[in-house]
Short mmCIF file of C-alpha atoms and ligand atoms in Angstrom, two decimals:
data_model
loop_
_atom_site.label_atom_id
_atom_site.label_comp_id
_atom_site.label_asym_id
_atom_site.label_seq_id
_atom_site.Cartn_x
_atom_site.Cartn_y
_atom_site.Cartn_z
CA MET A 1 -28.75 108.16 -152.26
CA PRO A 2 -26.00 110.79 -151.67
CA GLN A 3 -27.70 113.11 -154.17
CA LEU A 4 -30.40 113.54 -151.47
CA LEU A 5 -27.90 115.72 -149.63
CA ASN A 6 -27.20 119.05 -151.24
CA ARG A 7 -23.61 119.73 -152.28
CA GLU A 8 -22.91 122.09 -149.39
CA VAL A 9 -23.95 119.49 -146.80
CA GLN A 10 -21.96 116.78 -148.61
CA GLU A 11 -18.85 118.95 -148.58
CA ASN A 12 -19.38 119.80 -144.93
CA LEU A 13 -19.71 116.09 -144.07
CA LEU A 14 -16.56 115.15 -145.99
CA ALA A 15 -14.61 117.97 -144.36
CA ARG A 16 -15.69 116.70 -140.93
CA GLY A 17 -14.34 113.18 -141.48
CA PHE A 18 -17.40 111.35 -142.84
CA SER A 19 -16.86 109.12 -145.85
CA ARG A 20 -19.44 108.64 -148.59
CA ARG A 21 -20.44 105.31 -147.04
CA HIS A 22 -21.74 107.19 -143.98
CA PHE A 23 -24.06 109.32 -146.09
CA SER A 24 -27.02 106.92 -146.05
CA ARG A 25 -26.97 106.88 -142.24
CA VAL A 26 -26.91 110.67 -142.11
CA ILE A 27 -29.78 110.75 -144.58
CA SER A 28 -31.81 108.32 -142.43
CA MET A 29 -31.21 110.51 -139.40
CA ILE A 30 -32.20 113.67 -141.24
CA GLY A 31 -35.28 112.08 -142.72
CA ALA A 32 -36.58 110.21 -139.72
CA GLY A 33 -34.76 111.94 -136.85
CA ALA A 34 -36.60 111.39 -133.63
CA ALA A 35 -38.77 108.79 -135.38
CA LEU A 36 -35.79 106.44 -135.57
CA PRO A 37 -35.45 104.19 -132.55
CA PHE A 38 -33.13 106.49 -130.58
CA TYR A 39 -35.74 106.98 -127.96
CA ASN A 40 -36.43 110.39 -126.84
CA GLU A 41 -38.62 110.42 -123.76
CA ALA A 42 -41.68 110.91 -125.95
CA ALA A 43 -40.92 107.77 -127.94
CA LEU A 44 -40.27 105.85 -124.74
CA ALA A 45 -43.50 107.08 -123.16
CA GLN A 46 -45.45 106.20 -126.29
CA SER A 47 -43.72 102.83 -126.58
CA ALA A 48 -44.89 102.02 -123.05
CA SER A 49 -48.25 101.30 -124.66
CA GLY A 50 -46.39 98.80 -126.84
CA VAL A 51 -44.99 97.05 -123.73
CA TYR A 52 -48.12 97.18 -121.59
CA GLY A 53 -50.87 97.51 -124.22
CA ALA A 54 -53.29 100.46 -124.19
CA ILE A 55 -52.76 102.16 -120.85
CA PRO A 56 -55.96 102.29 -118.78
CA THR A 57 -56.90 105.73 -117.51
CA ASP A 58 -56.74 104.62 -113.88
CA VAL A 59 -53.00 103.89 -114.12
CA VAL A 60 -50.72 106.38 -112.37
CA ARG A 61 -48.28 107.46 -115.07
CA ILE A 62 -45.05 108.57 -113.46
CA ASN A 63 -42.70 107.15 -116.09
CA GLY A 64 -42.10 109.92 -118.66
CA ASN A 65 -41.26 113.04 -116.60
CA GLU A 66 -44.48 114.68 -117.71
CA ASN A 67 -46.20 117.34 -115.64
CA PRO A 68 -49.43 116.40 -113.84
CA LEU A 69 -50.54 120.06 -113.95
CA GLY A 70 -50.71 120.19 -117.76
CA PRO A 71 -50.57 123.43 -119.75
CA CYS A 72 -51.41 126.62 -117.82
CA PRO A 73 -54.87 128.17 -118.42
CA GLU A 74 -53.34 130.95 -120.56
CA ALA A 75 -51.76 128.34 -122.85
CA VAL A 76 -55.00 126.37 -123.18
CA GLU A 77 -56.89 129.56 -124.00
CA ALA A 78 -54.36 130.60 -126.64
CA ALA A 79 -54.36 127.15 -128.27
CA ASN A 80 -58.16 127.02 -128.29
CA LYS A 81 -58.47 130.50 -129.72
CA ILE A 82 -56.20 129.84 -132.65
CA THR A 83 -58.00 126.68 -133.83
CA LYS A 84 -60.52 128.90 -135.66
CA TYR A 85 -57.74 130.24 -137.88
CA LEU A 86 -55.90 127.01 -138.61
CA ASN A 87 -56.82 127.07 -142.29
CA ARG A 88 -53.64 129.24 -142.41
CA TYR A 89 -50.10 127.89 -142.07
CA GLN A 90 -49.47 130.89 -139.86
CA PRO A 91 -52.49 133.09 -139.16
CA THR A 92 -50.45 136.24 -138.37
CA ASN A 93 -46.86 136.41 -137.10
CA GLU A 94 -47.12 133.88 -134.26
CA LEU A 95 -43.56 132.63 -134.59
CA GLU A 96 -42.14 136.13 -134.40
CA GLN A 97 -44.25 136.83 -131.32
CA PHE A 98 -42.85 133.67 -129.75
CA LYS A 99 -39.26 134.66 -130.44
CA THR A 100 -39.84 138.18 -129.14
CA ALA A 101 -41.30 136.79 -125.90
CA VAL A 102 -38.32 134.43 -125.47
CA ALA A 103 -35.79 137.16 -126.29
CA GLU A 104 -37.31 139.43 -123.65
CA SER A 105 -37.42 136.79 -120.96
CA GLU A 106 -33.92 135.41 -121.63
CA GLY A 107 -32.05 138.65 -122.36
CA LEU A 108 -31.26 137.53 -125.93
CA LYS A 109 -31.85 138.71 -129.48
CA THR A 110 -34.44 136.98 -131.68
CA GLU A 111 -31.58 135.84 -133.93
CA ASN A 112 -30.40 133.67 -131.01
CA ILE A 113 -33.62 131.65 -130.99
CA ALA A 114 -34.67 128.71 -133.16
CA ALA A 115 -38.05 127.12 -132.44
CA PHE A 116 -38.81 123.43 -132.88
CA ALA A 117 -41.63 121.02 -132.13
CA GLY A 118 -39.96 119.89 -128.88
CA SER A 119 -36.27 119.67 -128.04
CA SER A 120 -35.62 116.15 -129.39
CA ASP A 121 -35.42 117.48 -132.95
CA PRO A 122 -32.64 120.03 -132.23
CA LEU A 123 -30.85 117.50 -130.01
CA HIS A 124 -30.52 115.19 -133.01
CA ARG A 125 -29.58 118.02 -135.38
CA ILE A 126 -26.83 119.26 -133.09
CA THR A 127 -25.42 115.75 -132.77
CA LEU A 128 -25.23 115.40 -136.55
CA ALA A 129 -23.76 118.84 -137.02
CA PHE A 130 -21.02 118.63 -134.38
CA THR A 131 -20.01 114.96 -134.10
CA SER A 132 -18.47 112.81 -136.83
CA PRO A 133 -16.20 109.78 -137.20
CA THR A 134 -13.33 112.09 -136.20
CA ARG A 135 -15.07 114.26 -133.56
CA SER A 136 -16.63 112.47 -130.63
CA LEU A 137 -19.48 113.07 -128.23
CA VAL A 138 -18.57 113.36 -124.53
CA MET A 139 -21.36 112.98 -122.00
CA ALA A 140 -22.11 111.81 -118.45
CA ASP A 141 -22.84 108.30 -117.27
CA PRO A 142 -25.64 107.92 -116.52
CA GLY A 143 -27.03 110.49 -118.95
CA TYR A 144 -29.93 111.08 -121.31
CA GLU A 145 -29.45 108.69 -124.22
CA ALA A 146 -30.88 110.39 -127.32
CA SER A 147 -27.73 112.20 -128.45
CA SER A 148 -25.45 109.20 -127.84
CA ARG A 149 -27.67 106.91 -129.88
CA ALA A 150 -27.72 109.34 -132.78
CA ALA A 151 -23.92 109.79 -132.57
CA SER A 152 -23.26 106.04 -132.56
CA PHE A 153 -25.63 105.57 -135.49
CA ILE A 154 -23.63 107.95 -137.69
CA GLY A 155 -20.26 106.48 -136.65
CA ALA A 156 -19.13 108.99 -134.01
CA LYS A 157 -17.41 107.75 -130.88
CA VAL A 158 -19.20 108.29 -127.56
CA HIS A 159 -17.27 108.82 -124.31
CA ARG A 160 -19.37 108.23 -121.18
CA ILE A 161 -17.84 109.79 -118.09
CA PRO A 162 -19.20 108.80 -114.65
CA LEU A 163 -20.79 111.58 -112.62
CA LYS A 164 -18.78 112.74 -109.60
CA ALA A 165 -19.64 111.56 -106.07
CA ASP A 166 -21.93 114.60 -105.70
CA TYR A 167 -23.65 113.57 -108.97
CA SER A 168 -22.45 116.63 -110.89
CA HIS A 169 -20.73 116.32 -114.29
CA ASP A 170 -17.00 115.64 -113.98
CA VAL A 171 -15.98 118.36 -116.42
CA LYS A 172 -12.23 117.78 -115.99
CA ALA A 173 -12.58 114.09 -116.82
CA MET A 174 -14.89 115.01 -119.71
CA LEU A 175 -12.24 117.34 -121.13
CA ALA A 176 -9.52 114.71 -120.63
CA ALA A 177 -11.59 112.05 -122.42
CA ASP A 178 -10.82 113.25 -125.94
CA PRO A 179 -8.77 116.25 -127.13
CA ASN A 180 -10.68 115.92 -130.39
CA ALA A 181 -14.21 115.96 -129.04
CA GLY A 182 -16.78 117.72 -131.21
CA LEU A 183 -19.64 117.91 -128.73
CA PHE A 184 -19.82 118.04 -124.93
CA TYR A 185 -23.30 117.22 -123.67
CA ILE A 186 -24.29 118.50 -120.24
CA CYS A 187 -27.84 117.99 -119.10
CA ASN A 188 -28.55 120.40 -116.24
CA PRO A 189 -30.24 119.15 -114.12
CA ASN A 190 -29.14 115.77 -115.40
CA ASN A 191 -31.56 113.13 -116.61
CA PRO A 192 -31.71 110.58 -114.89
CA SER A 193 -29.96 111.73 -111.68
CA GLY A 194 -31.93 114.99 -111.33
CA THR A 195 -28.80 116.69 -109.99
CA ILE A 196 -27.13 120.00 -110.82
CA THR A 197 -23.72 120.81 -112.27
CA PRO A 198 -22.47 124.16 -110.87
CA LYS A 199 -22.04 127.21 -113.05
CA GLU A 200 -18.28 127.33 -112.31
CA ASP A 201 -17.80 123.81 -113.72
CA ILE A 202 -19.67 124.68 -116.89
CA GLU A 203 -17.58 127.83 -117.25
CA TYR A 204 -14.42 125.74 -116.77
CA LEU A 205 -15.50 123.42 -119.57
CA LEU A 206 -16.31 126.35 -121.86
CA ALA A 207 -12.92 127.94 -121.18
CA ASN A 208 -10.90 124.75 -121.69
CA LYS A 209 -12.65 122.74 -124.40
CA PRO A 210 -10.89 122.02 -127.69
CA ALA A 211 -11.17 124.52 -130.53
CA GLY A 212 -14.09 123.86 -132.85
CA SER A 213 -16.08 121.89 -130.26
CA ILE A 214 -19.31 123.10 -128.73
CA LEU A 215 -21.18 122.61 -125.49
CA LEU A 216 -24.76 121.39 -125.71
CA LEU A 217 -26.50 122.43 -122.52
CA ASP A 218 -29.77 120.55 -122.23
CA GLU A 219 -31.99 122.47 -119.82
CA ALA A 220 -35.15 120.40 -120.23
CA TYR A 221 -35.70 120.35 -116.44
CA ILE A 222 -34.08 123.61 -115.37
CA HIS A 223 -37.31 125.39 -114.42
CA PHE A 224 -37.87 122.96 -111.54
CA SER A 225 -34.44 123.53 -110.06
CA THR A 226 -32.26 126.32 -108.78
CA ALA A 227 -29.51 125.67 -111.38
CA GLU A 228 -28.13 128.71 -113.23
CA MET A 229 -29.55 129.07 -116.71
CA GLY A 230 -27.19 129.04 -119.69
CA SER A 231 -28.74 131.92 -121.63
CA PRO A 232 -26.14 134.49 -120.39
CA TRP A 233 -23.40 132.42 -122.10
CA VAL A 234 -25.42 132.56 -125.31
CA ALA A 235 -25.70 136.34 -124.92
CA GLN A 236 -21.90 136.48 -124.44
CA GLY A 237 -21.39 134.64 -127.74
CA LYS A 238 -19.82 131.47 -126.24
CA ASP A 239 -19.61 128.14 -128.10
CA VAL A 240 -22.78 126.85 -126.51
CA ILE A 241 -26.26 125.87 -127.62
CA VAL A 242 -28.90 125.73 -124.90
CA LEU A 243 -31.94 123.51 -125.38
CA ARG A 244 -35.26 124.15 -123.68
CA THR A 245 -38.56 122.35 -123.90
CA PHE A 246 -42.17 123.16 -123.08
CA SER A 247 -42.80 119.46 -122.33
CA LYS A 248 -41.82 119.58 -118.66
CA ALA A 249 -42.46 122.57 -116.35
CA TYR A 250 -44.89 124.05 -118.87
CA GLY A 251 -46.83 120.75 -119.09
CA MET A 252 -47.07 120.70 -122.90
CA ALA A 253 -45.47 117.35 -123.82
CA GLY A 254 -48.24 116.44 -126.26
CA LEU A 255 -48.43 119.93 -127.77
CA ARG A 256 -44.77 119.75 -128.92
CA MET A 257 -42.75 122.90 -128.51
CA GLY A 258 -39.10 123.53 -127.73
CA MET A 259 -36.19 125.73 -128.71
CA ALA A 260 -32.48 126.05 -129.24
CA LEU A 261 -30.69 129.19 -128.03
CA GLY A 262 -27.32 129.95 -129.57
CA ARG A 263 -25.13 132.18 -131.69
CA PRO A 264 -26.65 132.60 -135.16
CA ASP A 265 -23.67 130.86 -136.82
CA LEU A 266 -24.06 127.80 -134.56
CA LEU A 267 -27.80 127.63 -135.17
CA ALA A 268 -27.15 127.89 -138.93
CA LYS A 269 -24.77 124.90 -138.71
CA MET A 270 -27.37 122.62 -137.15
CA MET A 271 -30.32 123.60 -139.32
CA PRO A 272 -29.58 121.42 -142.40
CA TYR A 273 -29.50 118.25 -140.27
CA GLY A 274 -33.21 117.79 -139.81
CA ALA A 275 -36.36 117.48 -141.85
CA GLY A 276 -38.66 120.45 -142.38
CA GLY A 277 -39.50 121.62 -138.92
CA PHE A 278 -42.81 123.32 -139.54
CA LEU A 279 -44.42 124.05 -136.20
CA PRO A 280 -48.00 123.44 -135.09
CA MET A 281 -49.43 126.89 -134.40
CA THR A 282 -51.30 125.60 -131.32
CA GLY A 283 -47.92 124.79 -129.74
CA VAL A 284 -46.40 128.12 -130.74
CA VAL A 285 -49.15 130.28 -129.25
CA ALA A 286 -49.45 128.10 -126.13
CA ALA A 287 -45.70 128.45 -125.56
CA THR A 288 -45.82 132.24 -125.97
CA ALA A 289 -48.72 132.46 -123.53
CA SER A 290 -46.83 130.24 -121.04
CA ILE A 291 -43.75 132.46 -121.15
CA LYS A 292 -45.90 135.51 -120.51
CA ALA A 293 -47.90 133.89 -117.69
CA ALA A 294 -46.72 135.81 -114.63
CA GLY A 295 -45.39 133.70 -111.77
CA LEU A 296 -46.01 130.39 -113.54
CA VAL A 297 -42.52 128.90 -113.30
CA PRO A 298 -41.86 129.77 -109.62
CA ALA A 299 -45.30 128.42 -108.68
CA ARG A 300 -44.69 125.16 -110.51
CA ARG A 301 -41.20 124.85 -109.06
CA LYS A 302 -42.66 125.27 -105.58
CA ALA A 303 -45.47 122.76 -106.13
CA ASN A 304 -43.08 120.16 -107.53
CA ALA A 305 -40.59 120.69 -104.70
CA ALA A 306 -43.30 120.28 -102.04
CA THR A 307 -44.44 116.93 -103.47
CA ARG A 308 -40.86 115.79 -104.00
CA GLU A 309 -39.91 116.62 -100.39
CA SER A 310 -42.91 114.73 -99.10
CA VAL A 311 -41.94 111.65 -101.18
CA PHE A 312 -38.33 111.90 -99.97
CA ASN A 313 -39.54 112.09 -96.33
CA PHE A 314 -41.57 108.94 -96.88
CA LEU A 315 -38.60 107.15 -98.48
CA GLU A 316 -36.34 108.09 -95.60
CA GLN A 317 -38.86 106.93 -93.02
CA LYS A 318 -39.13 103.60 -94.82
CA LYS A 319 -35.33 103.35 -95.24
CA PHE A 320 -35.20 103.50 -99.01
CA SER A 321 -32.27 105.23 -100.62
CA TYR A 322 -32.52 107.58 -103.58
CA VAL A 323 -30.45 110.09 -105.52
CA PRO A 324 -31.15 113.59 -104.12
CA SER A 325 -32.79 115.13 -107.17
CA THR A 326 -33.67 118.82 -107.47
CA THR A 327 -36.21 118.34 -110.23
CA ASN A 328 -39.40 116.46 -111.20
CA PHE A 329 -37.99 112.91 -111.11
CA PHE A 330 -35.52 110.89 -109.05
CA MET A 331 -33.68 107.58 -109.09
CA LEU A 332 -34.88 105.12 -106.48
CA GLU A 333 -32.61 102.29 -105.26
CA VAL A 334 -34.50 98.97 -105.29
CA ASN A 335 -31.55 96.58 -104.73
CA ARG A 336 -32.74 94.20 -107.43
CA PRO A 337 -33.15 94.50 -111.20
CA GLY A 338 -35.09 97.72 -111.65
CA ARG A 339 -37.14 96.32 -114.50
CA GLU A 340 -38.63 93.64 -112.22
CA VAL A 341 -39.81 96.29 -109.81
CA ALA A 342 -41.25 98.43 -112.62
CA ASP A 343 -43.23 95.42 -113.89
CA ALA A 344 -44.49 94.59 -110.40
CA MET A 345 -45.50 98.26 -109.89
CA MET A 346 -47.42 98.15 -113.16
CA LYS A 347 -49.47 95.26 -111.79
CA GLU A 348 -50.41 97.68 -109.00
CA LYS A 349 -51.41 100.22 -111.68
CA VAL A 350 -48.43 102.49 -111.10
CA MET A 351 -46.21 102.98 -114.15
CA ILE A 352 -42.73 104.08 -113.16
CA GLY A 353 -39.78 104.83 -115.43
CA ARG A 354 -36.78 102.99 -116.71
CA THR A 355 -33.32 101.91 -115.56
CA TRP A 356 -29.88 102.83 -116.91
CA PRO A 357 -27.08 100.29 -117.51
CA PHE A 358 -24.86 102.34 -115.15
CA TRP A 359 -27.42 101.90 -112.34
CA PRO A 360 -29.25 98.61 -113.04
CA THR A 361 -30.82 98.44 -109.57
CA LYS A 362 -32.17 101.97 -109.62
CA VAL A 363 -35.41 103.00 -111.33
CA ARG A 364 -36.50 106.47 -112.35
CA VAL A 365 -39.69 107.81 -110.85
CA THR A 366 -41.41 111.02 -111.98
CA ILE A 367 -42.98 113.34 -109.42
CA GLY A 368 -46.69 113.24 -110.18
CA SER A 369 -49.50 114.92 -108.24
CA ALA A 370 -49.68 114.49 -104.45
CA ASP A 371 -52.47 111.90 -104.88
CA GLU A 372 -50.52 109.99 -107.50
CA MET A 373 -47.48 109.88 -105.23
CA LYS A 374 -49.61 108.48 -102.37
CA ARG A 375 -50.63 105.65 -104.71
CA PHE A 376 -46.98 105.21 -105.67
CA GLN A 377 -46.01 104.91 -102.00
CA THR A 378 -48.70 102.33 -101.25
CA ALA A 379 -47.73 100.26 -104.31
CA LEU A 380 -44.02 100.50 -103.50
CA LEU A 381 -44.46 99.16 -99.96
CA LYS A 382 -46.48 96.24 -101.31
CA VAL A 383 -44.03 95.42 -104.14
CA MET A 384 -40.93 95.72 -101.93
CA ALA A 385 -42.42 93.87 -98.92
N1 PLP B 401 -33.75 116.32 -123.13
C1 PLP B 401 -33.99 115.62 -122.02
C2 PLP B 401 -32.96 115.56 -120.97
C3 PLP B 401 -35.20 114.94 -121.86
O1 PLP B 401 -35.41 114.23 -120.77
C4 PLP B 401 -36.16 115.03 -122.90
C5 PLP B 401 -37.43 114.33 -122.75
O2 PLP B 401 -37.79 113.84 -121.74
C6 PLP B 401 -35.86 115.77 -124.02
C7 PLP B 401 -34.64 116.40 -124.12
C8 PLP B 401 -36.78 115.89 -125.19
O3 PLP B 401 -38.07 116.24 -124.85
P1 PLP B 401 -39.05 116.95 -125.89
O4 PLP B 401 -38.75 116.46 -127.25
O5 PLP B 401 -40.39 116.59 -125.41
O6 PLP B 401 -38.77 118.42 -125.77
#
């Protein structure tokens, strides 16, 4: 089995504290990656059909943080147009055009950009490249699980640090957790709390983290919020990799497109820890068109915020408590096992999200369309009566 890893990767693994007996686990992760049961949101959303059977079309699906608006018209047009030329692996230079569009919008160079079919793939690669049996992962509790599951699988320790009272990451406690950490994971806004960690705290972590460690800044939901983006730290050459996805604000979860932004040497370190990575051209051109669509992100941020505020007003009127999210999902307090409420909501044809061990009586709810949220409200009153 170890001969499946080239010599350079084997040497890198041994130097980072892996022993040969870990190799088969690393190989499984590289080969199957997001297909292993580490549950990225996509796997969880697709596995919902395993729990509930085929999901009827009249069910309100507010479980997977998808976007009810779907891809923008420019993205749909670009994806449609390219289908005629899909006898080619890459009809012209679509990937280069994508990177140029990203570089222009983020103030980066194209060498700072690596494209993937979604952000789950790079999330797993980064975990393999920067954690090991001697270098841990430090993250928030509650936090998005994918990286922690991959780290545990390959024998790296995971430190889960409770969010602060204002639901931001406790960067000082994160730094204190392990002087030998390899990877600090900050999701901004955080999944599942939907809350922001201020720029100053992220800068503090970057300035004080142990040598050789990196910060993974997962910005899957940043377009919905007013949080500062991490791309300037990439431009400054800091030890940070920023992840973005087209699955959320851009409404392209099923098209699969995402990216990692980082220093070329950091991107090079993560690349060997994943399989292939060839991108569907429909996703590439739709993503480029989305980036170029003028005013798209502010308009979507505004639409999401309006629906979210209306749901929060309803919850306050009805005396429910919730975590004050700034993005397209929130945690709702149900004061009983969250799973029971999710199952009861499903009977009302409203599929809400999951719970976290840290908050067993809270459930995550995605902001759907205004109509979908009306149906959510009606179902919630019935289930909680
Ligand atoms: N990061 C976070 C915080 C997420 O919530 C998700 C999915 O919901 C992802 C990464 C991965 O999403 P995708 O692979 O669709 O880009």
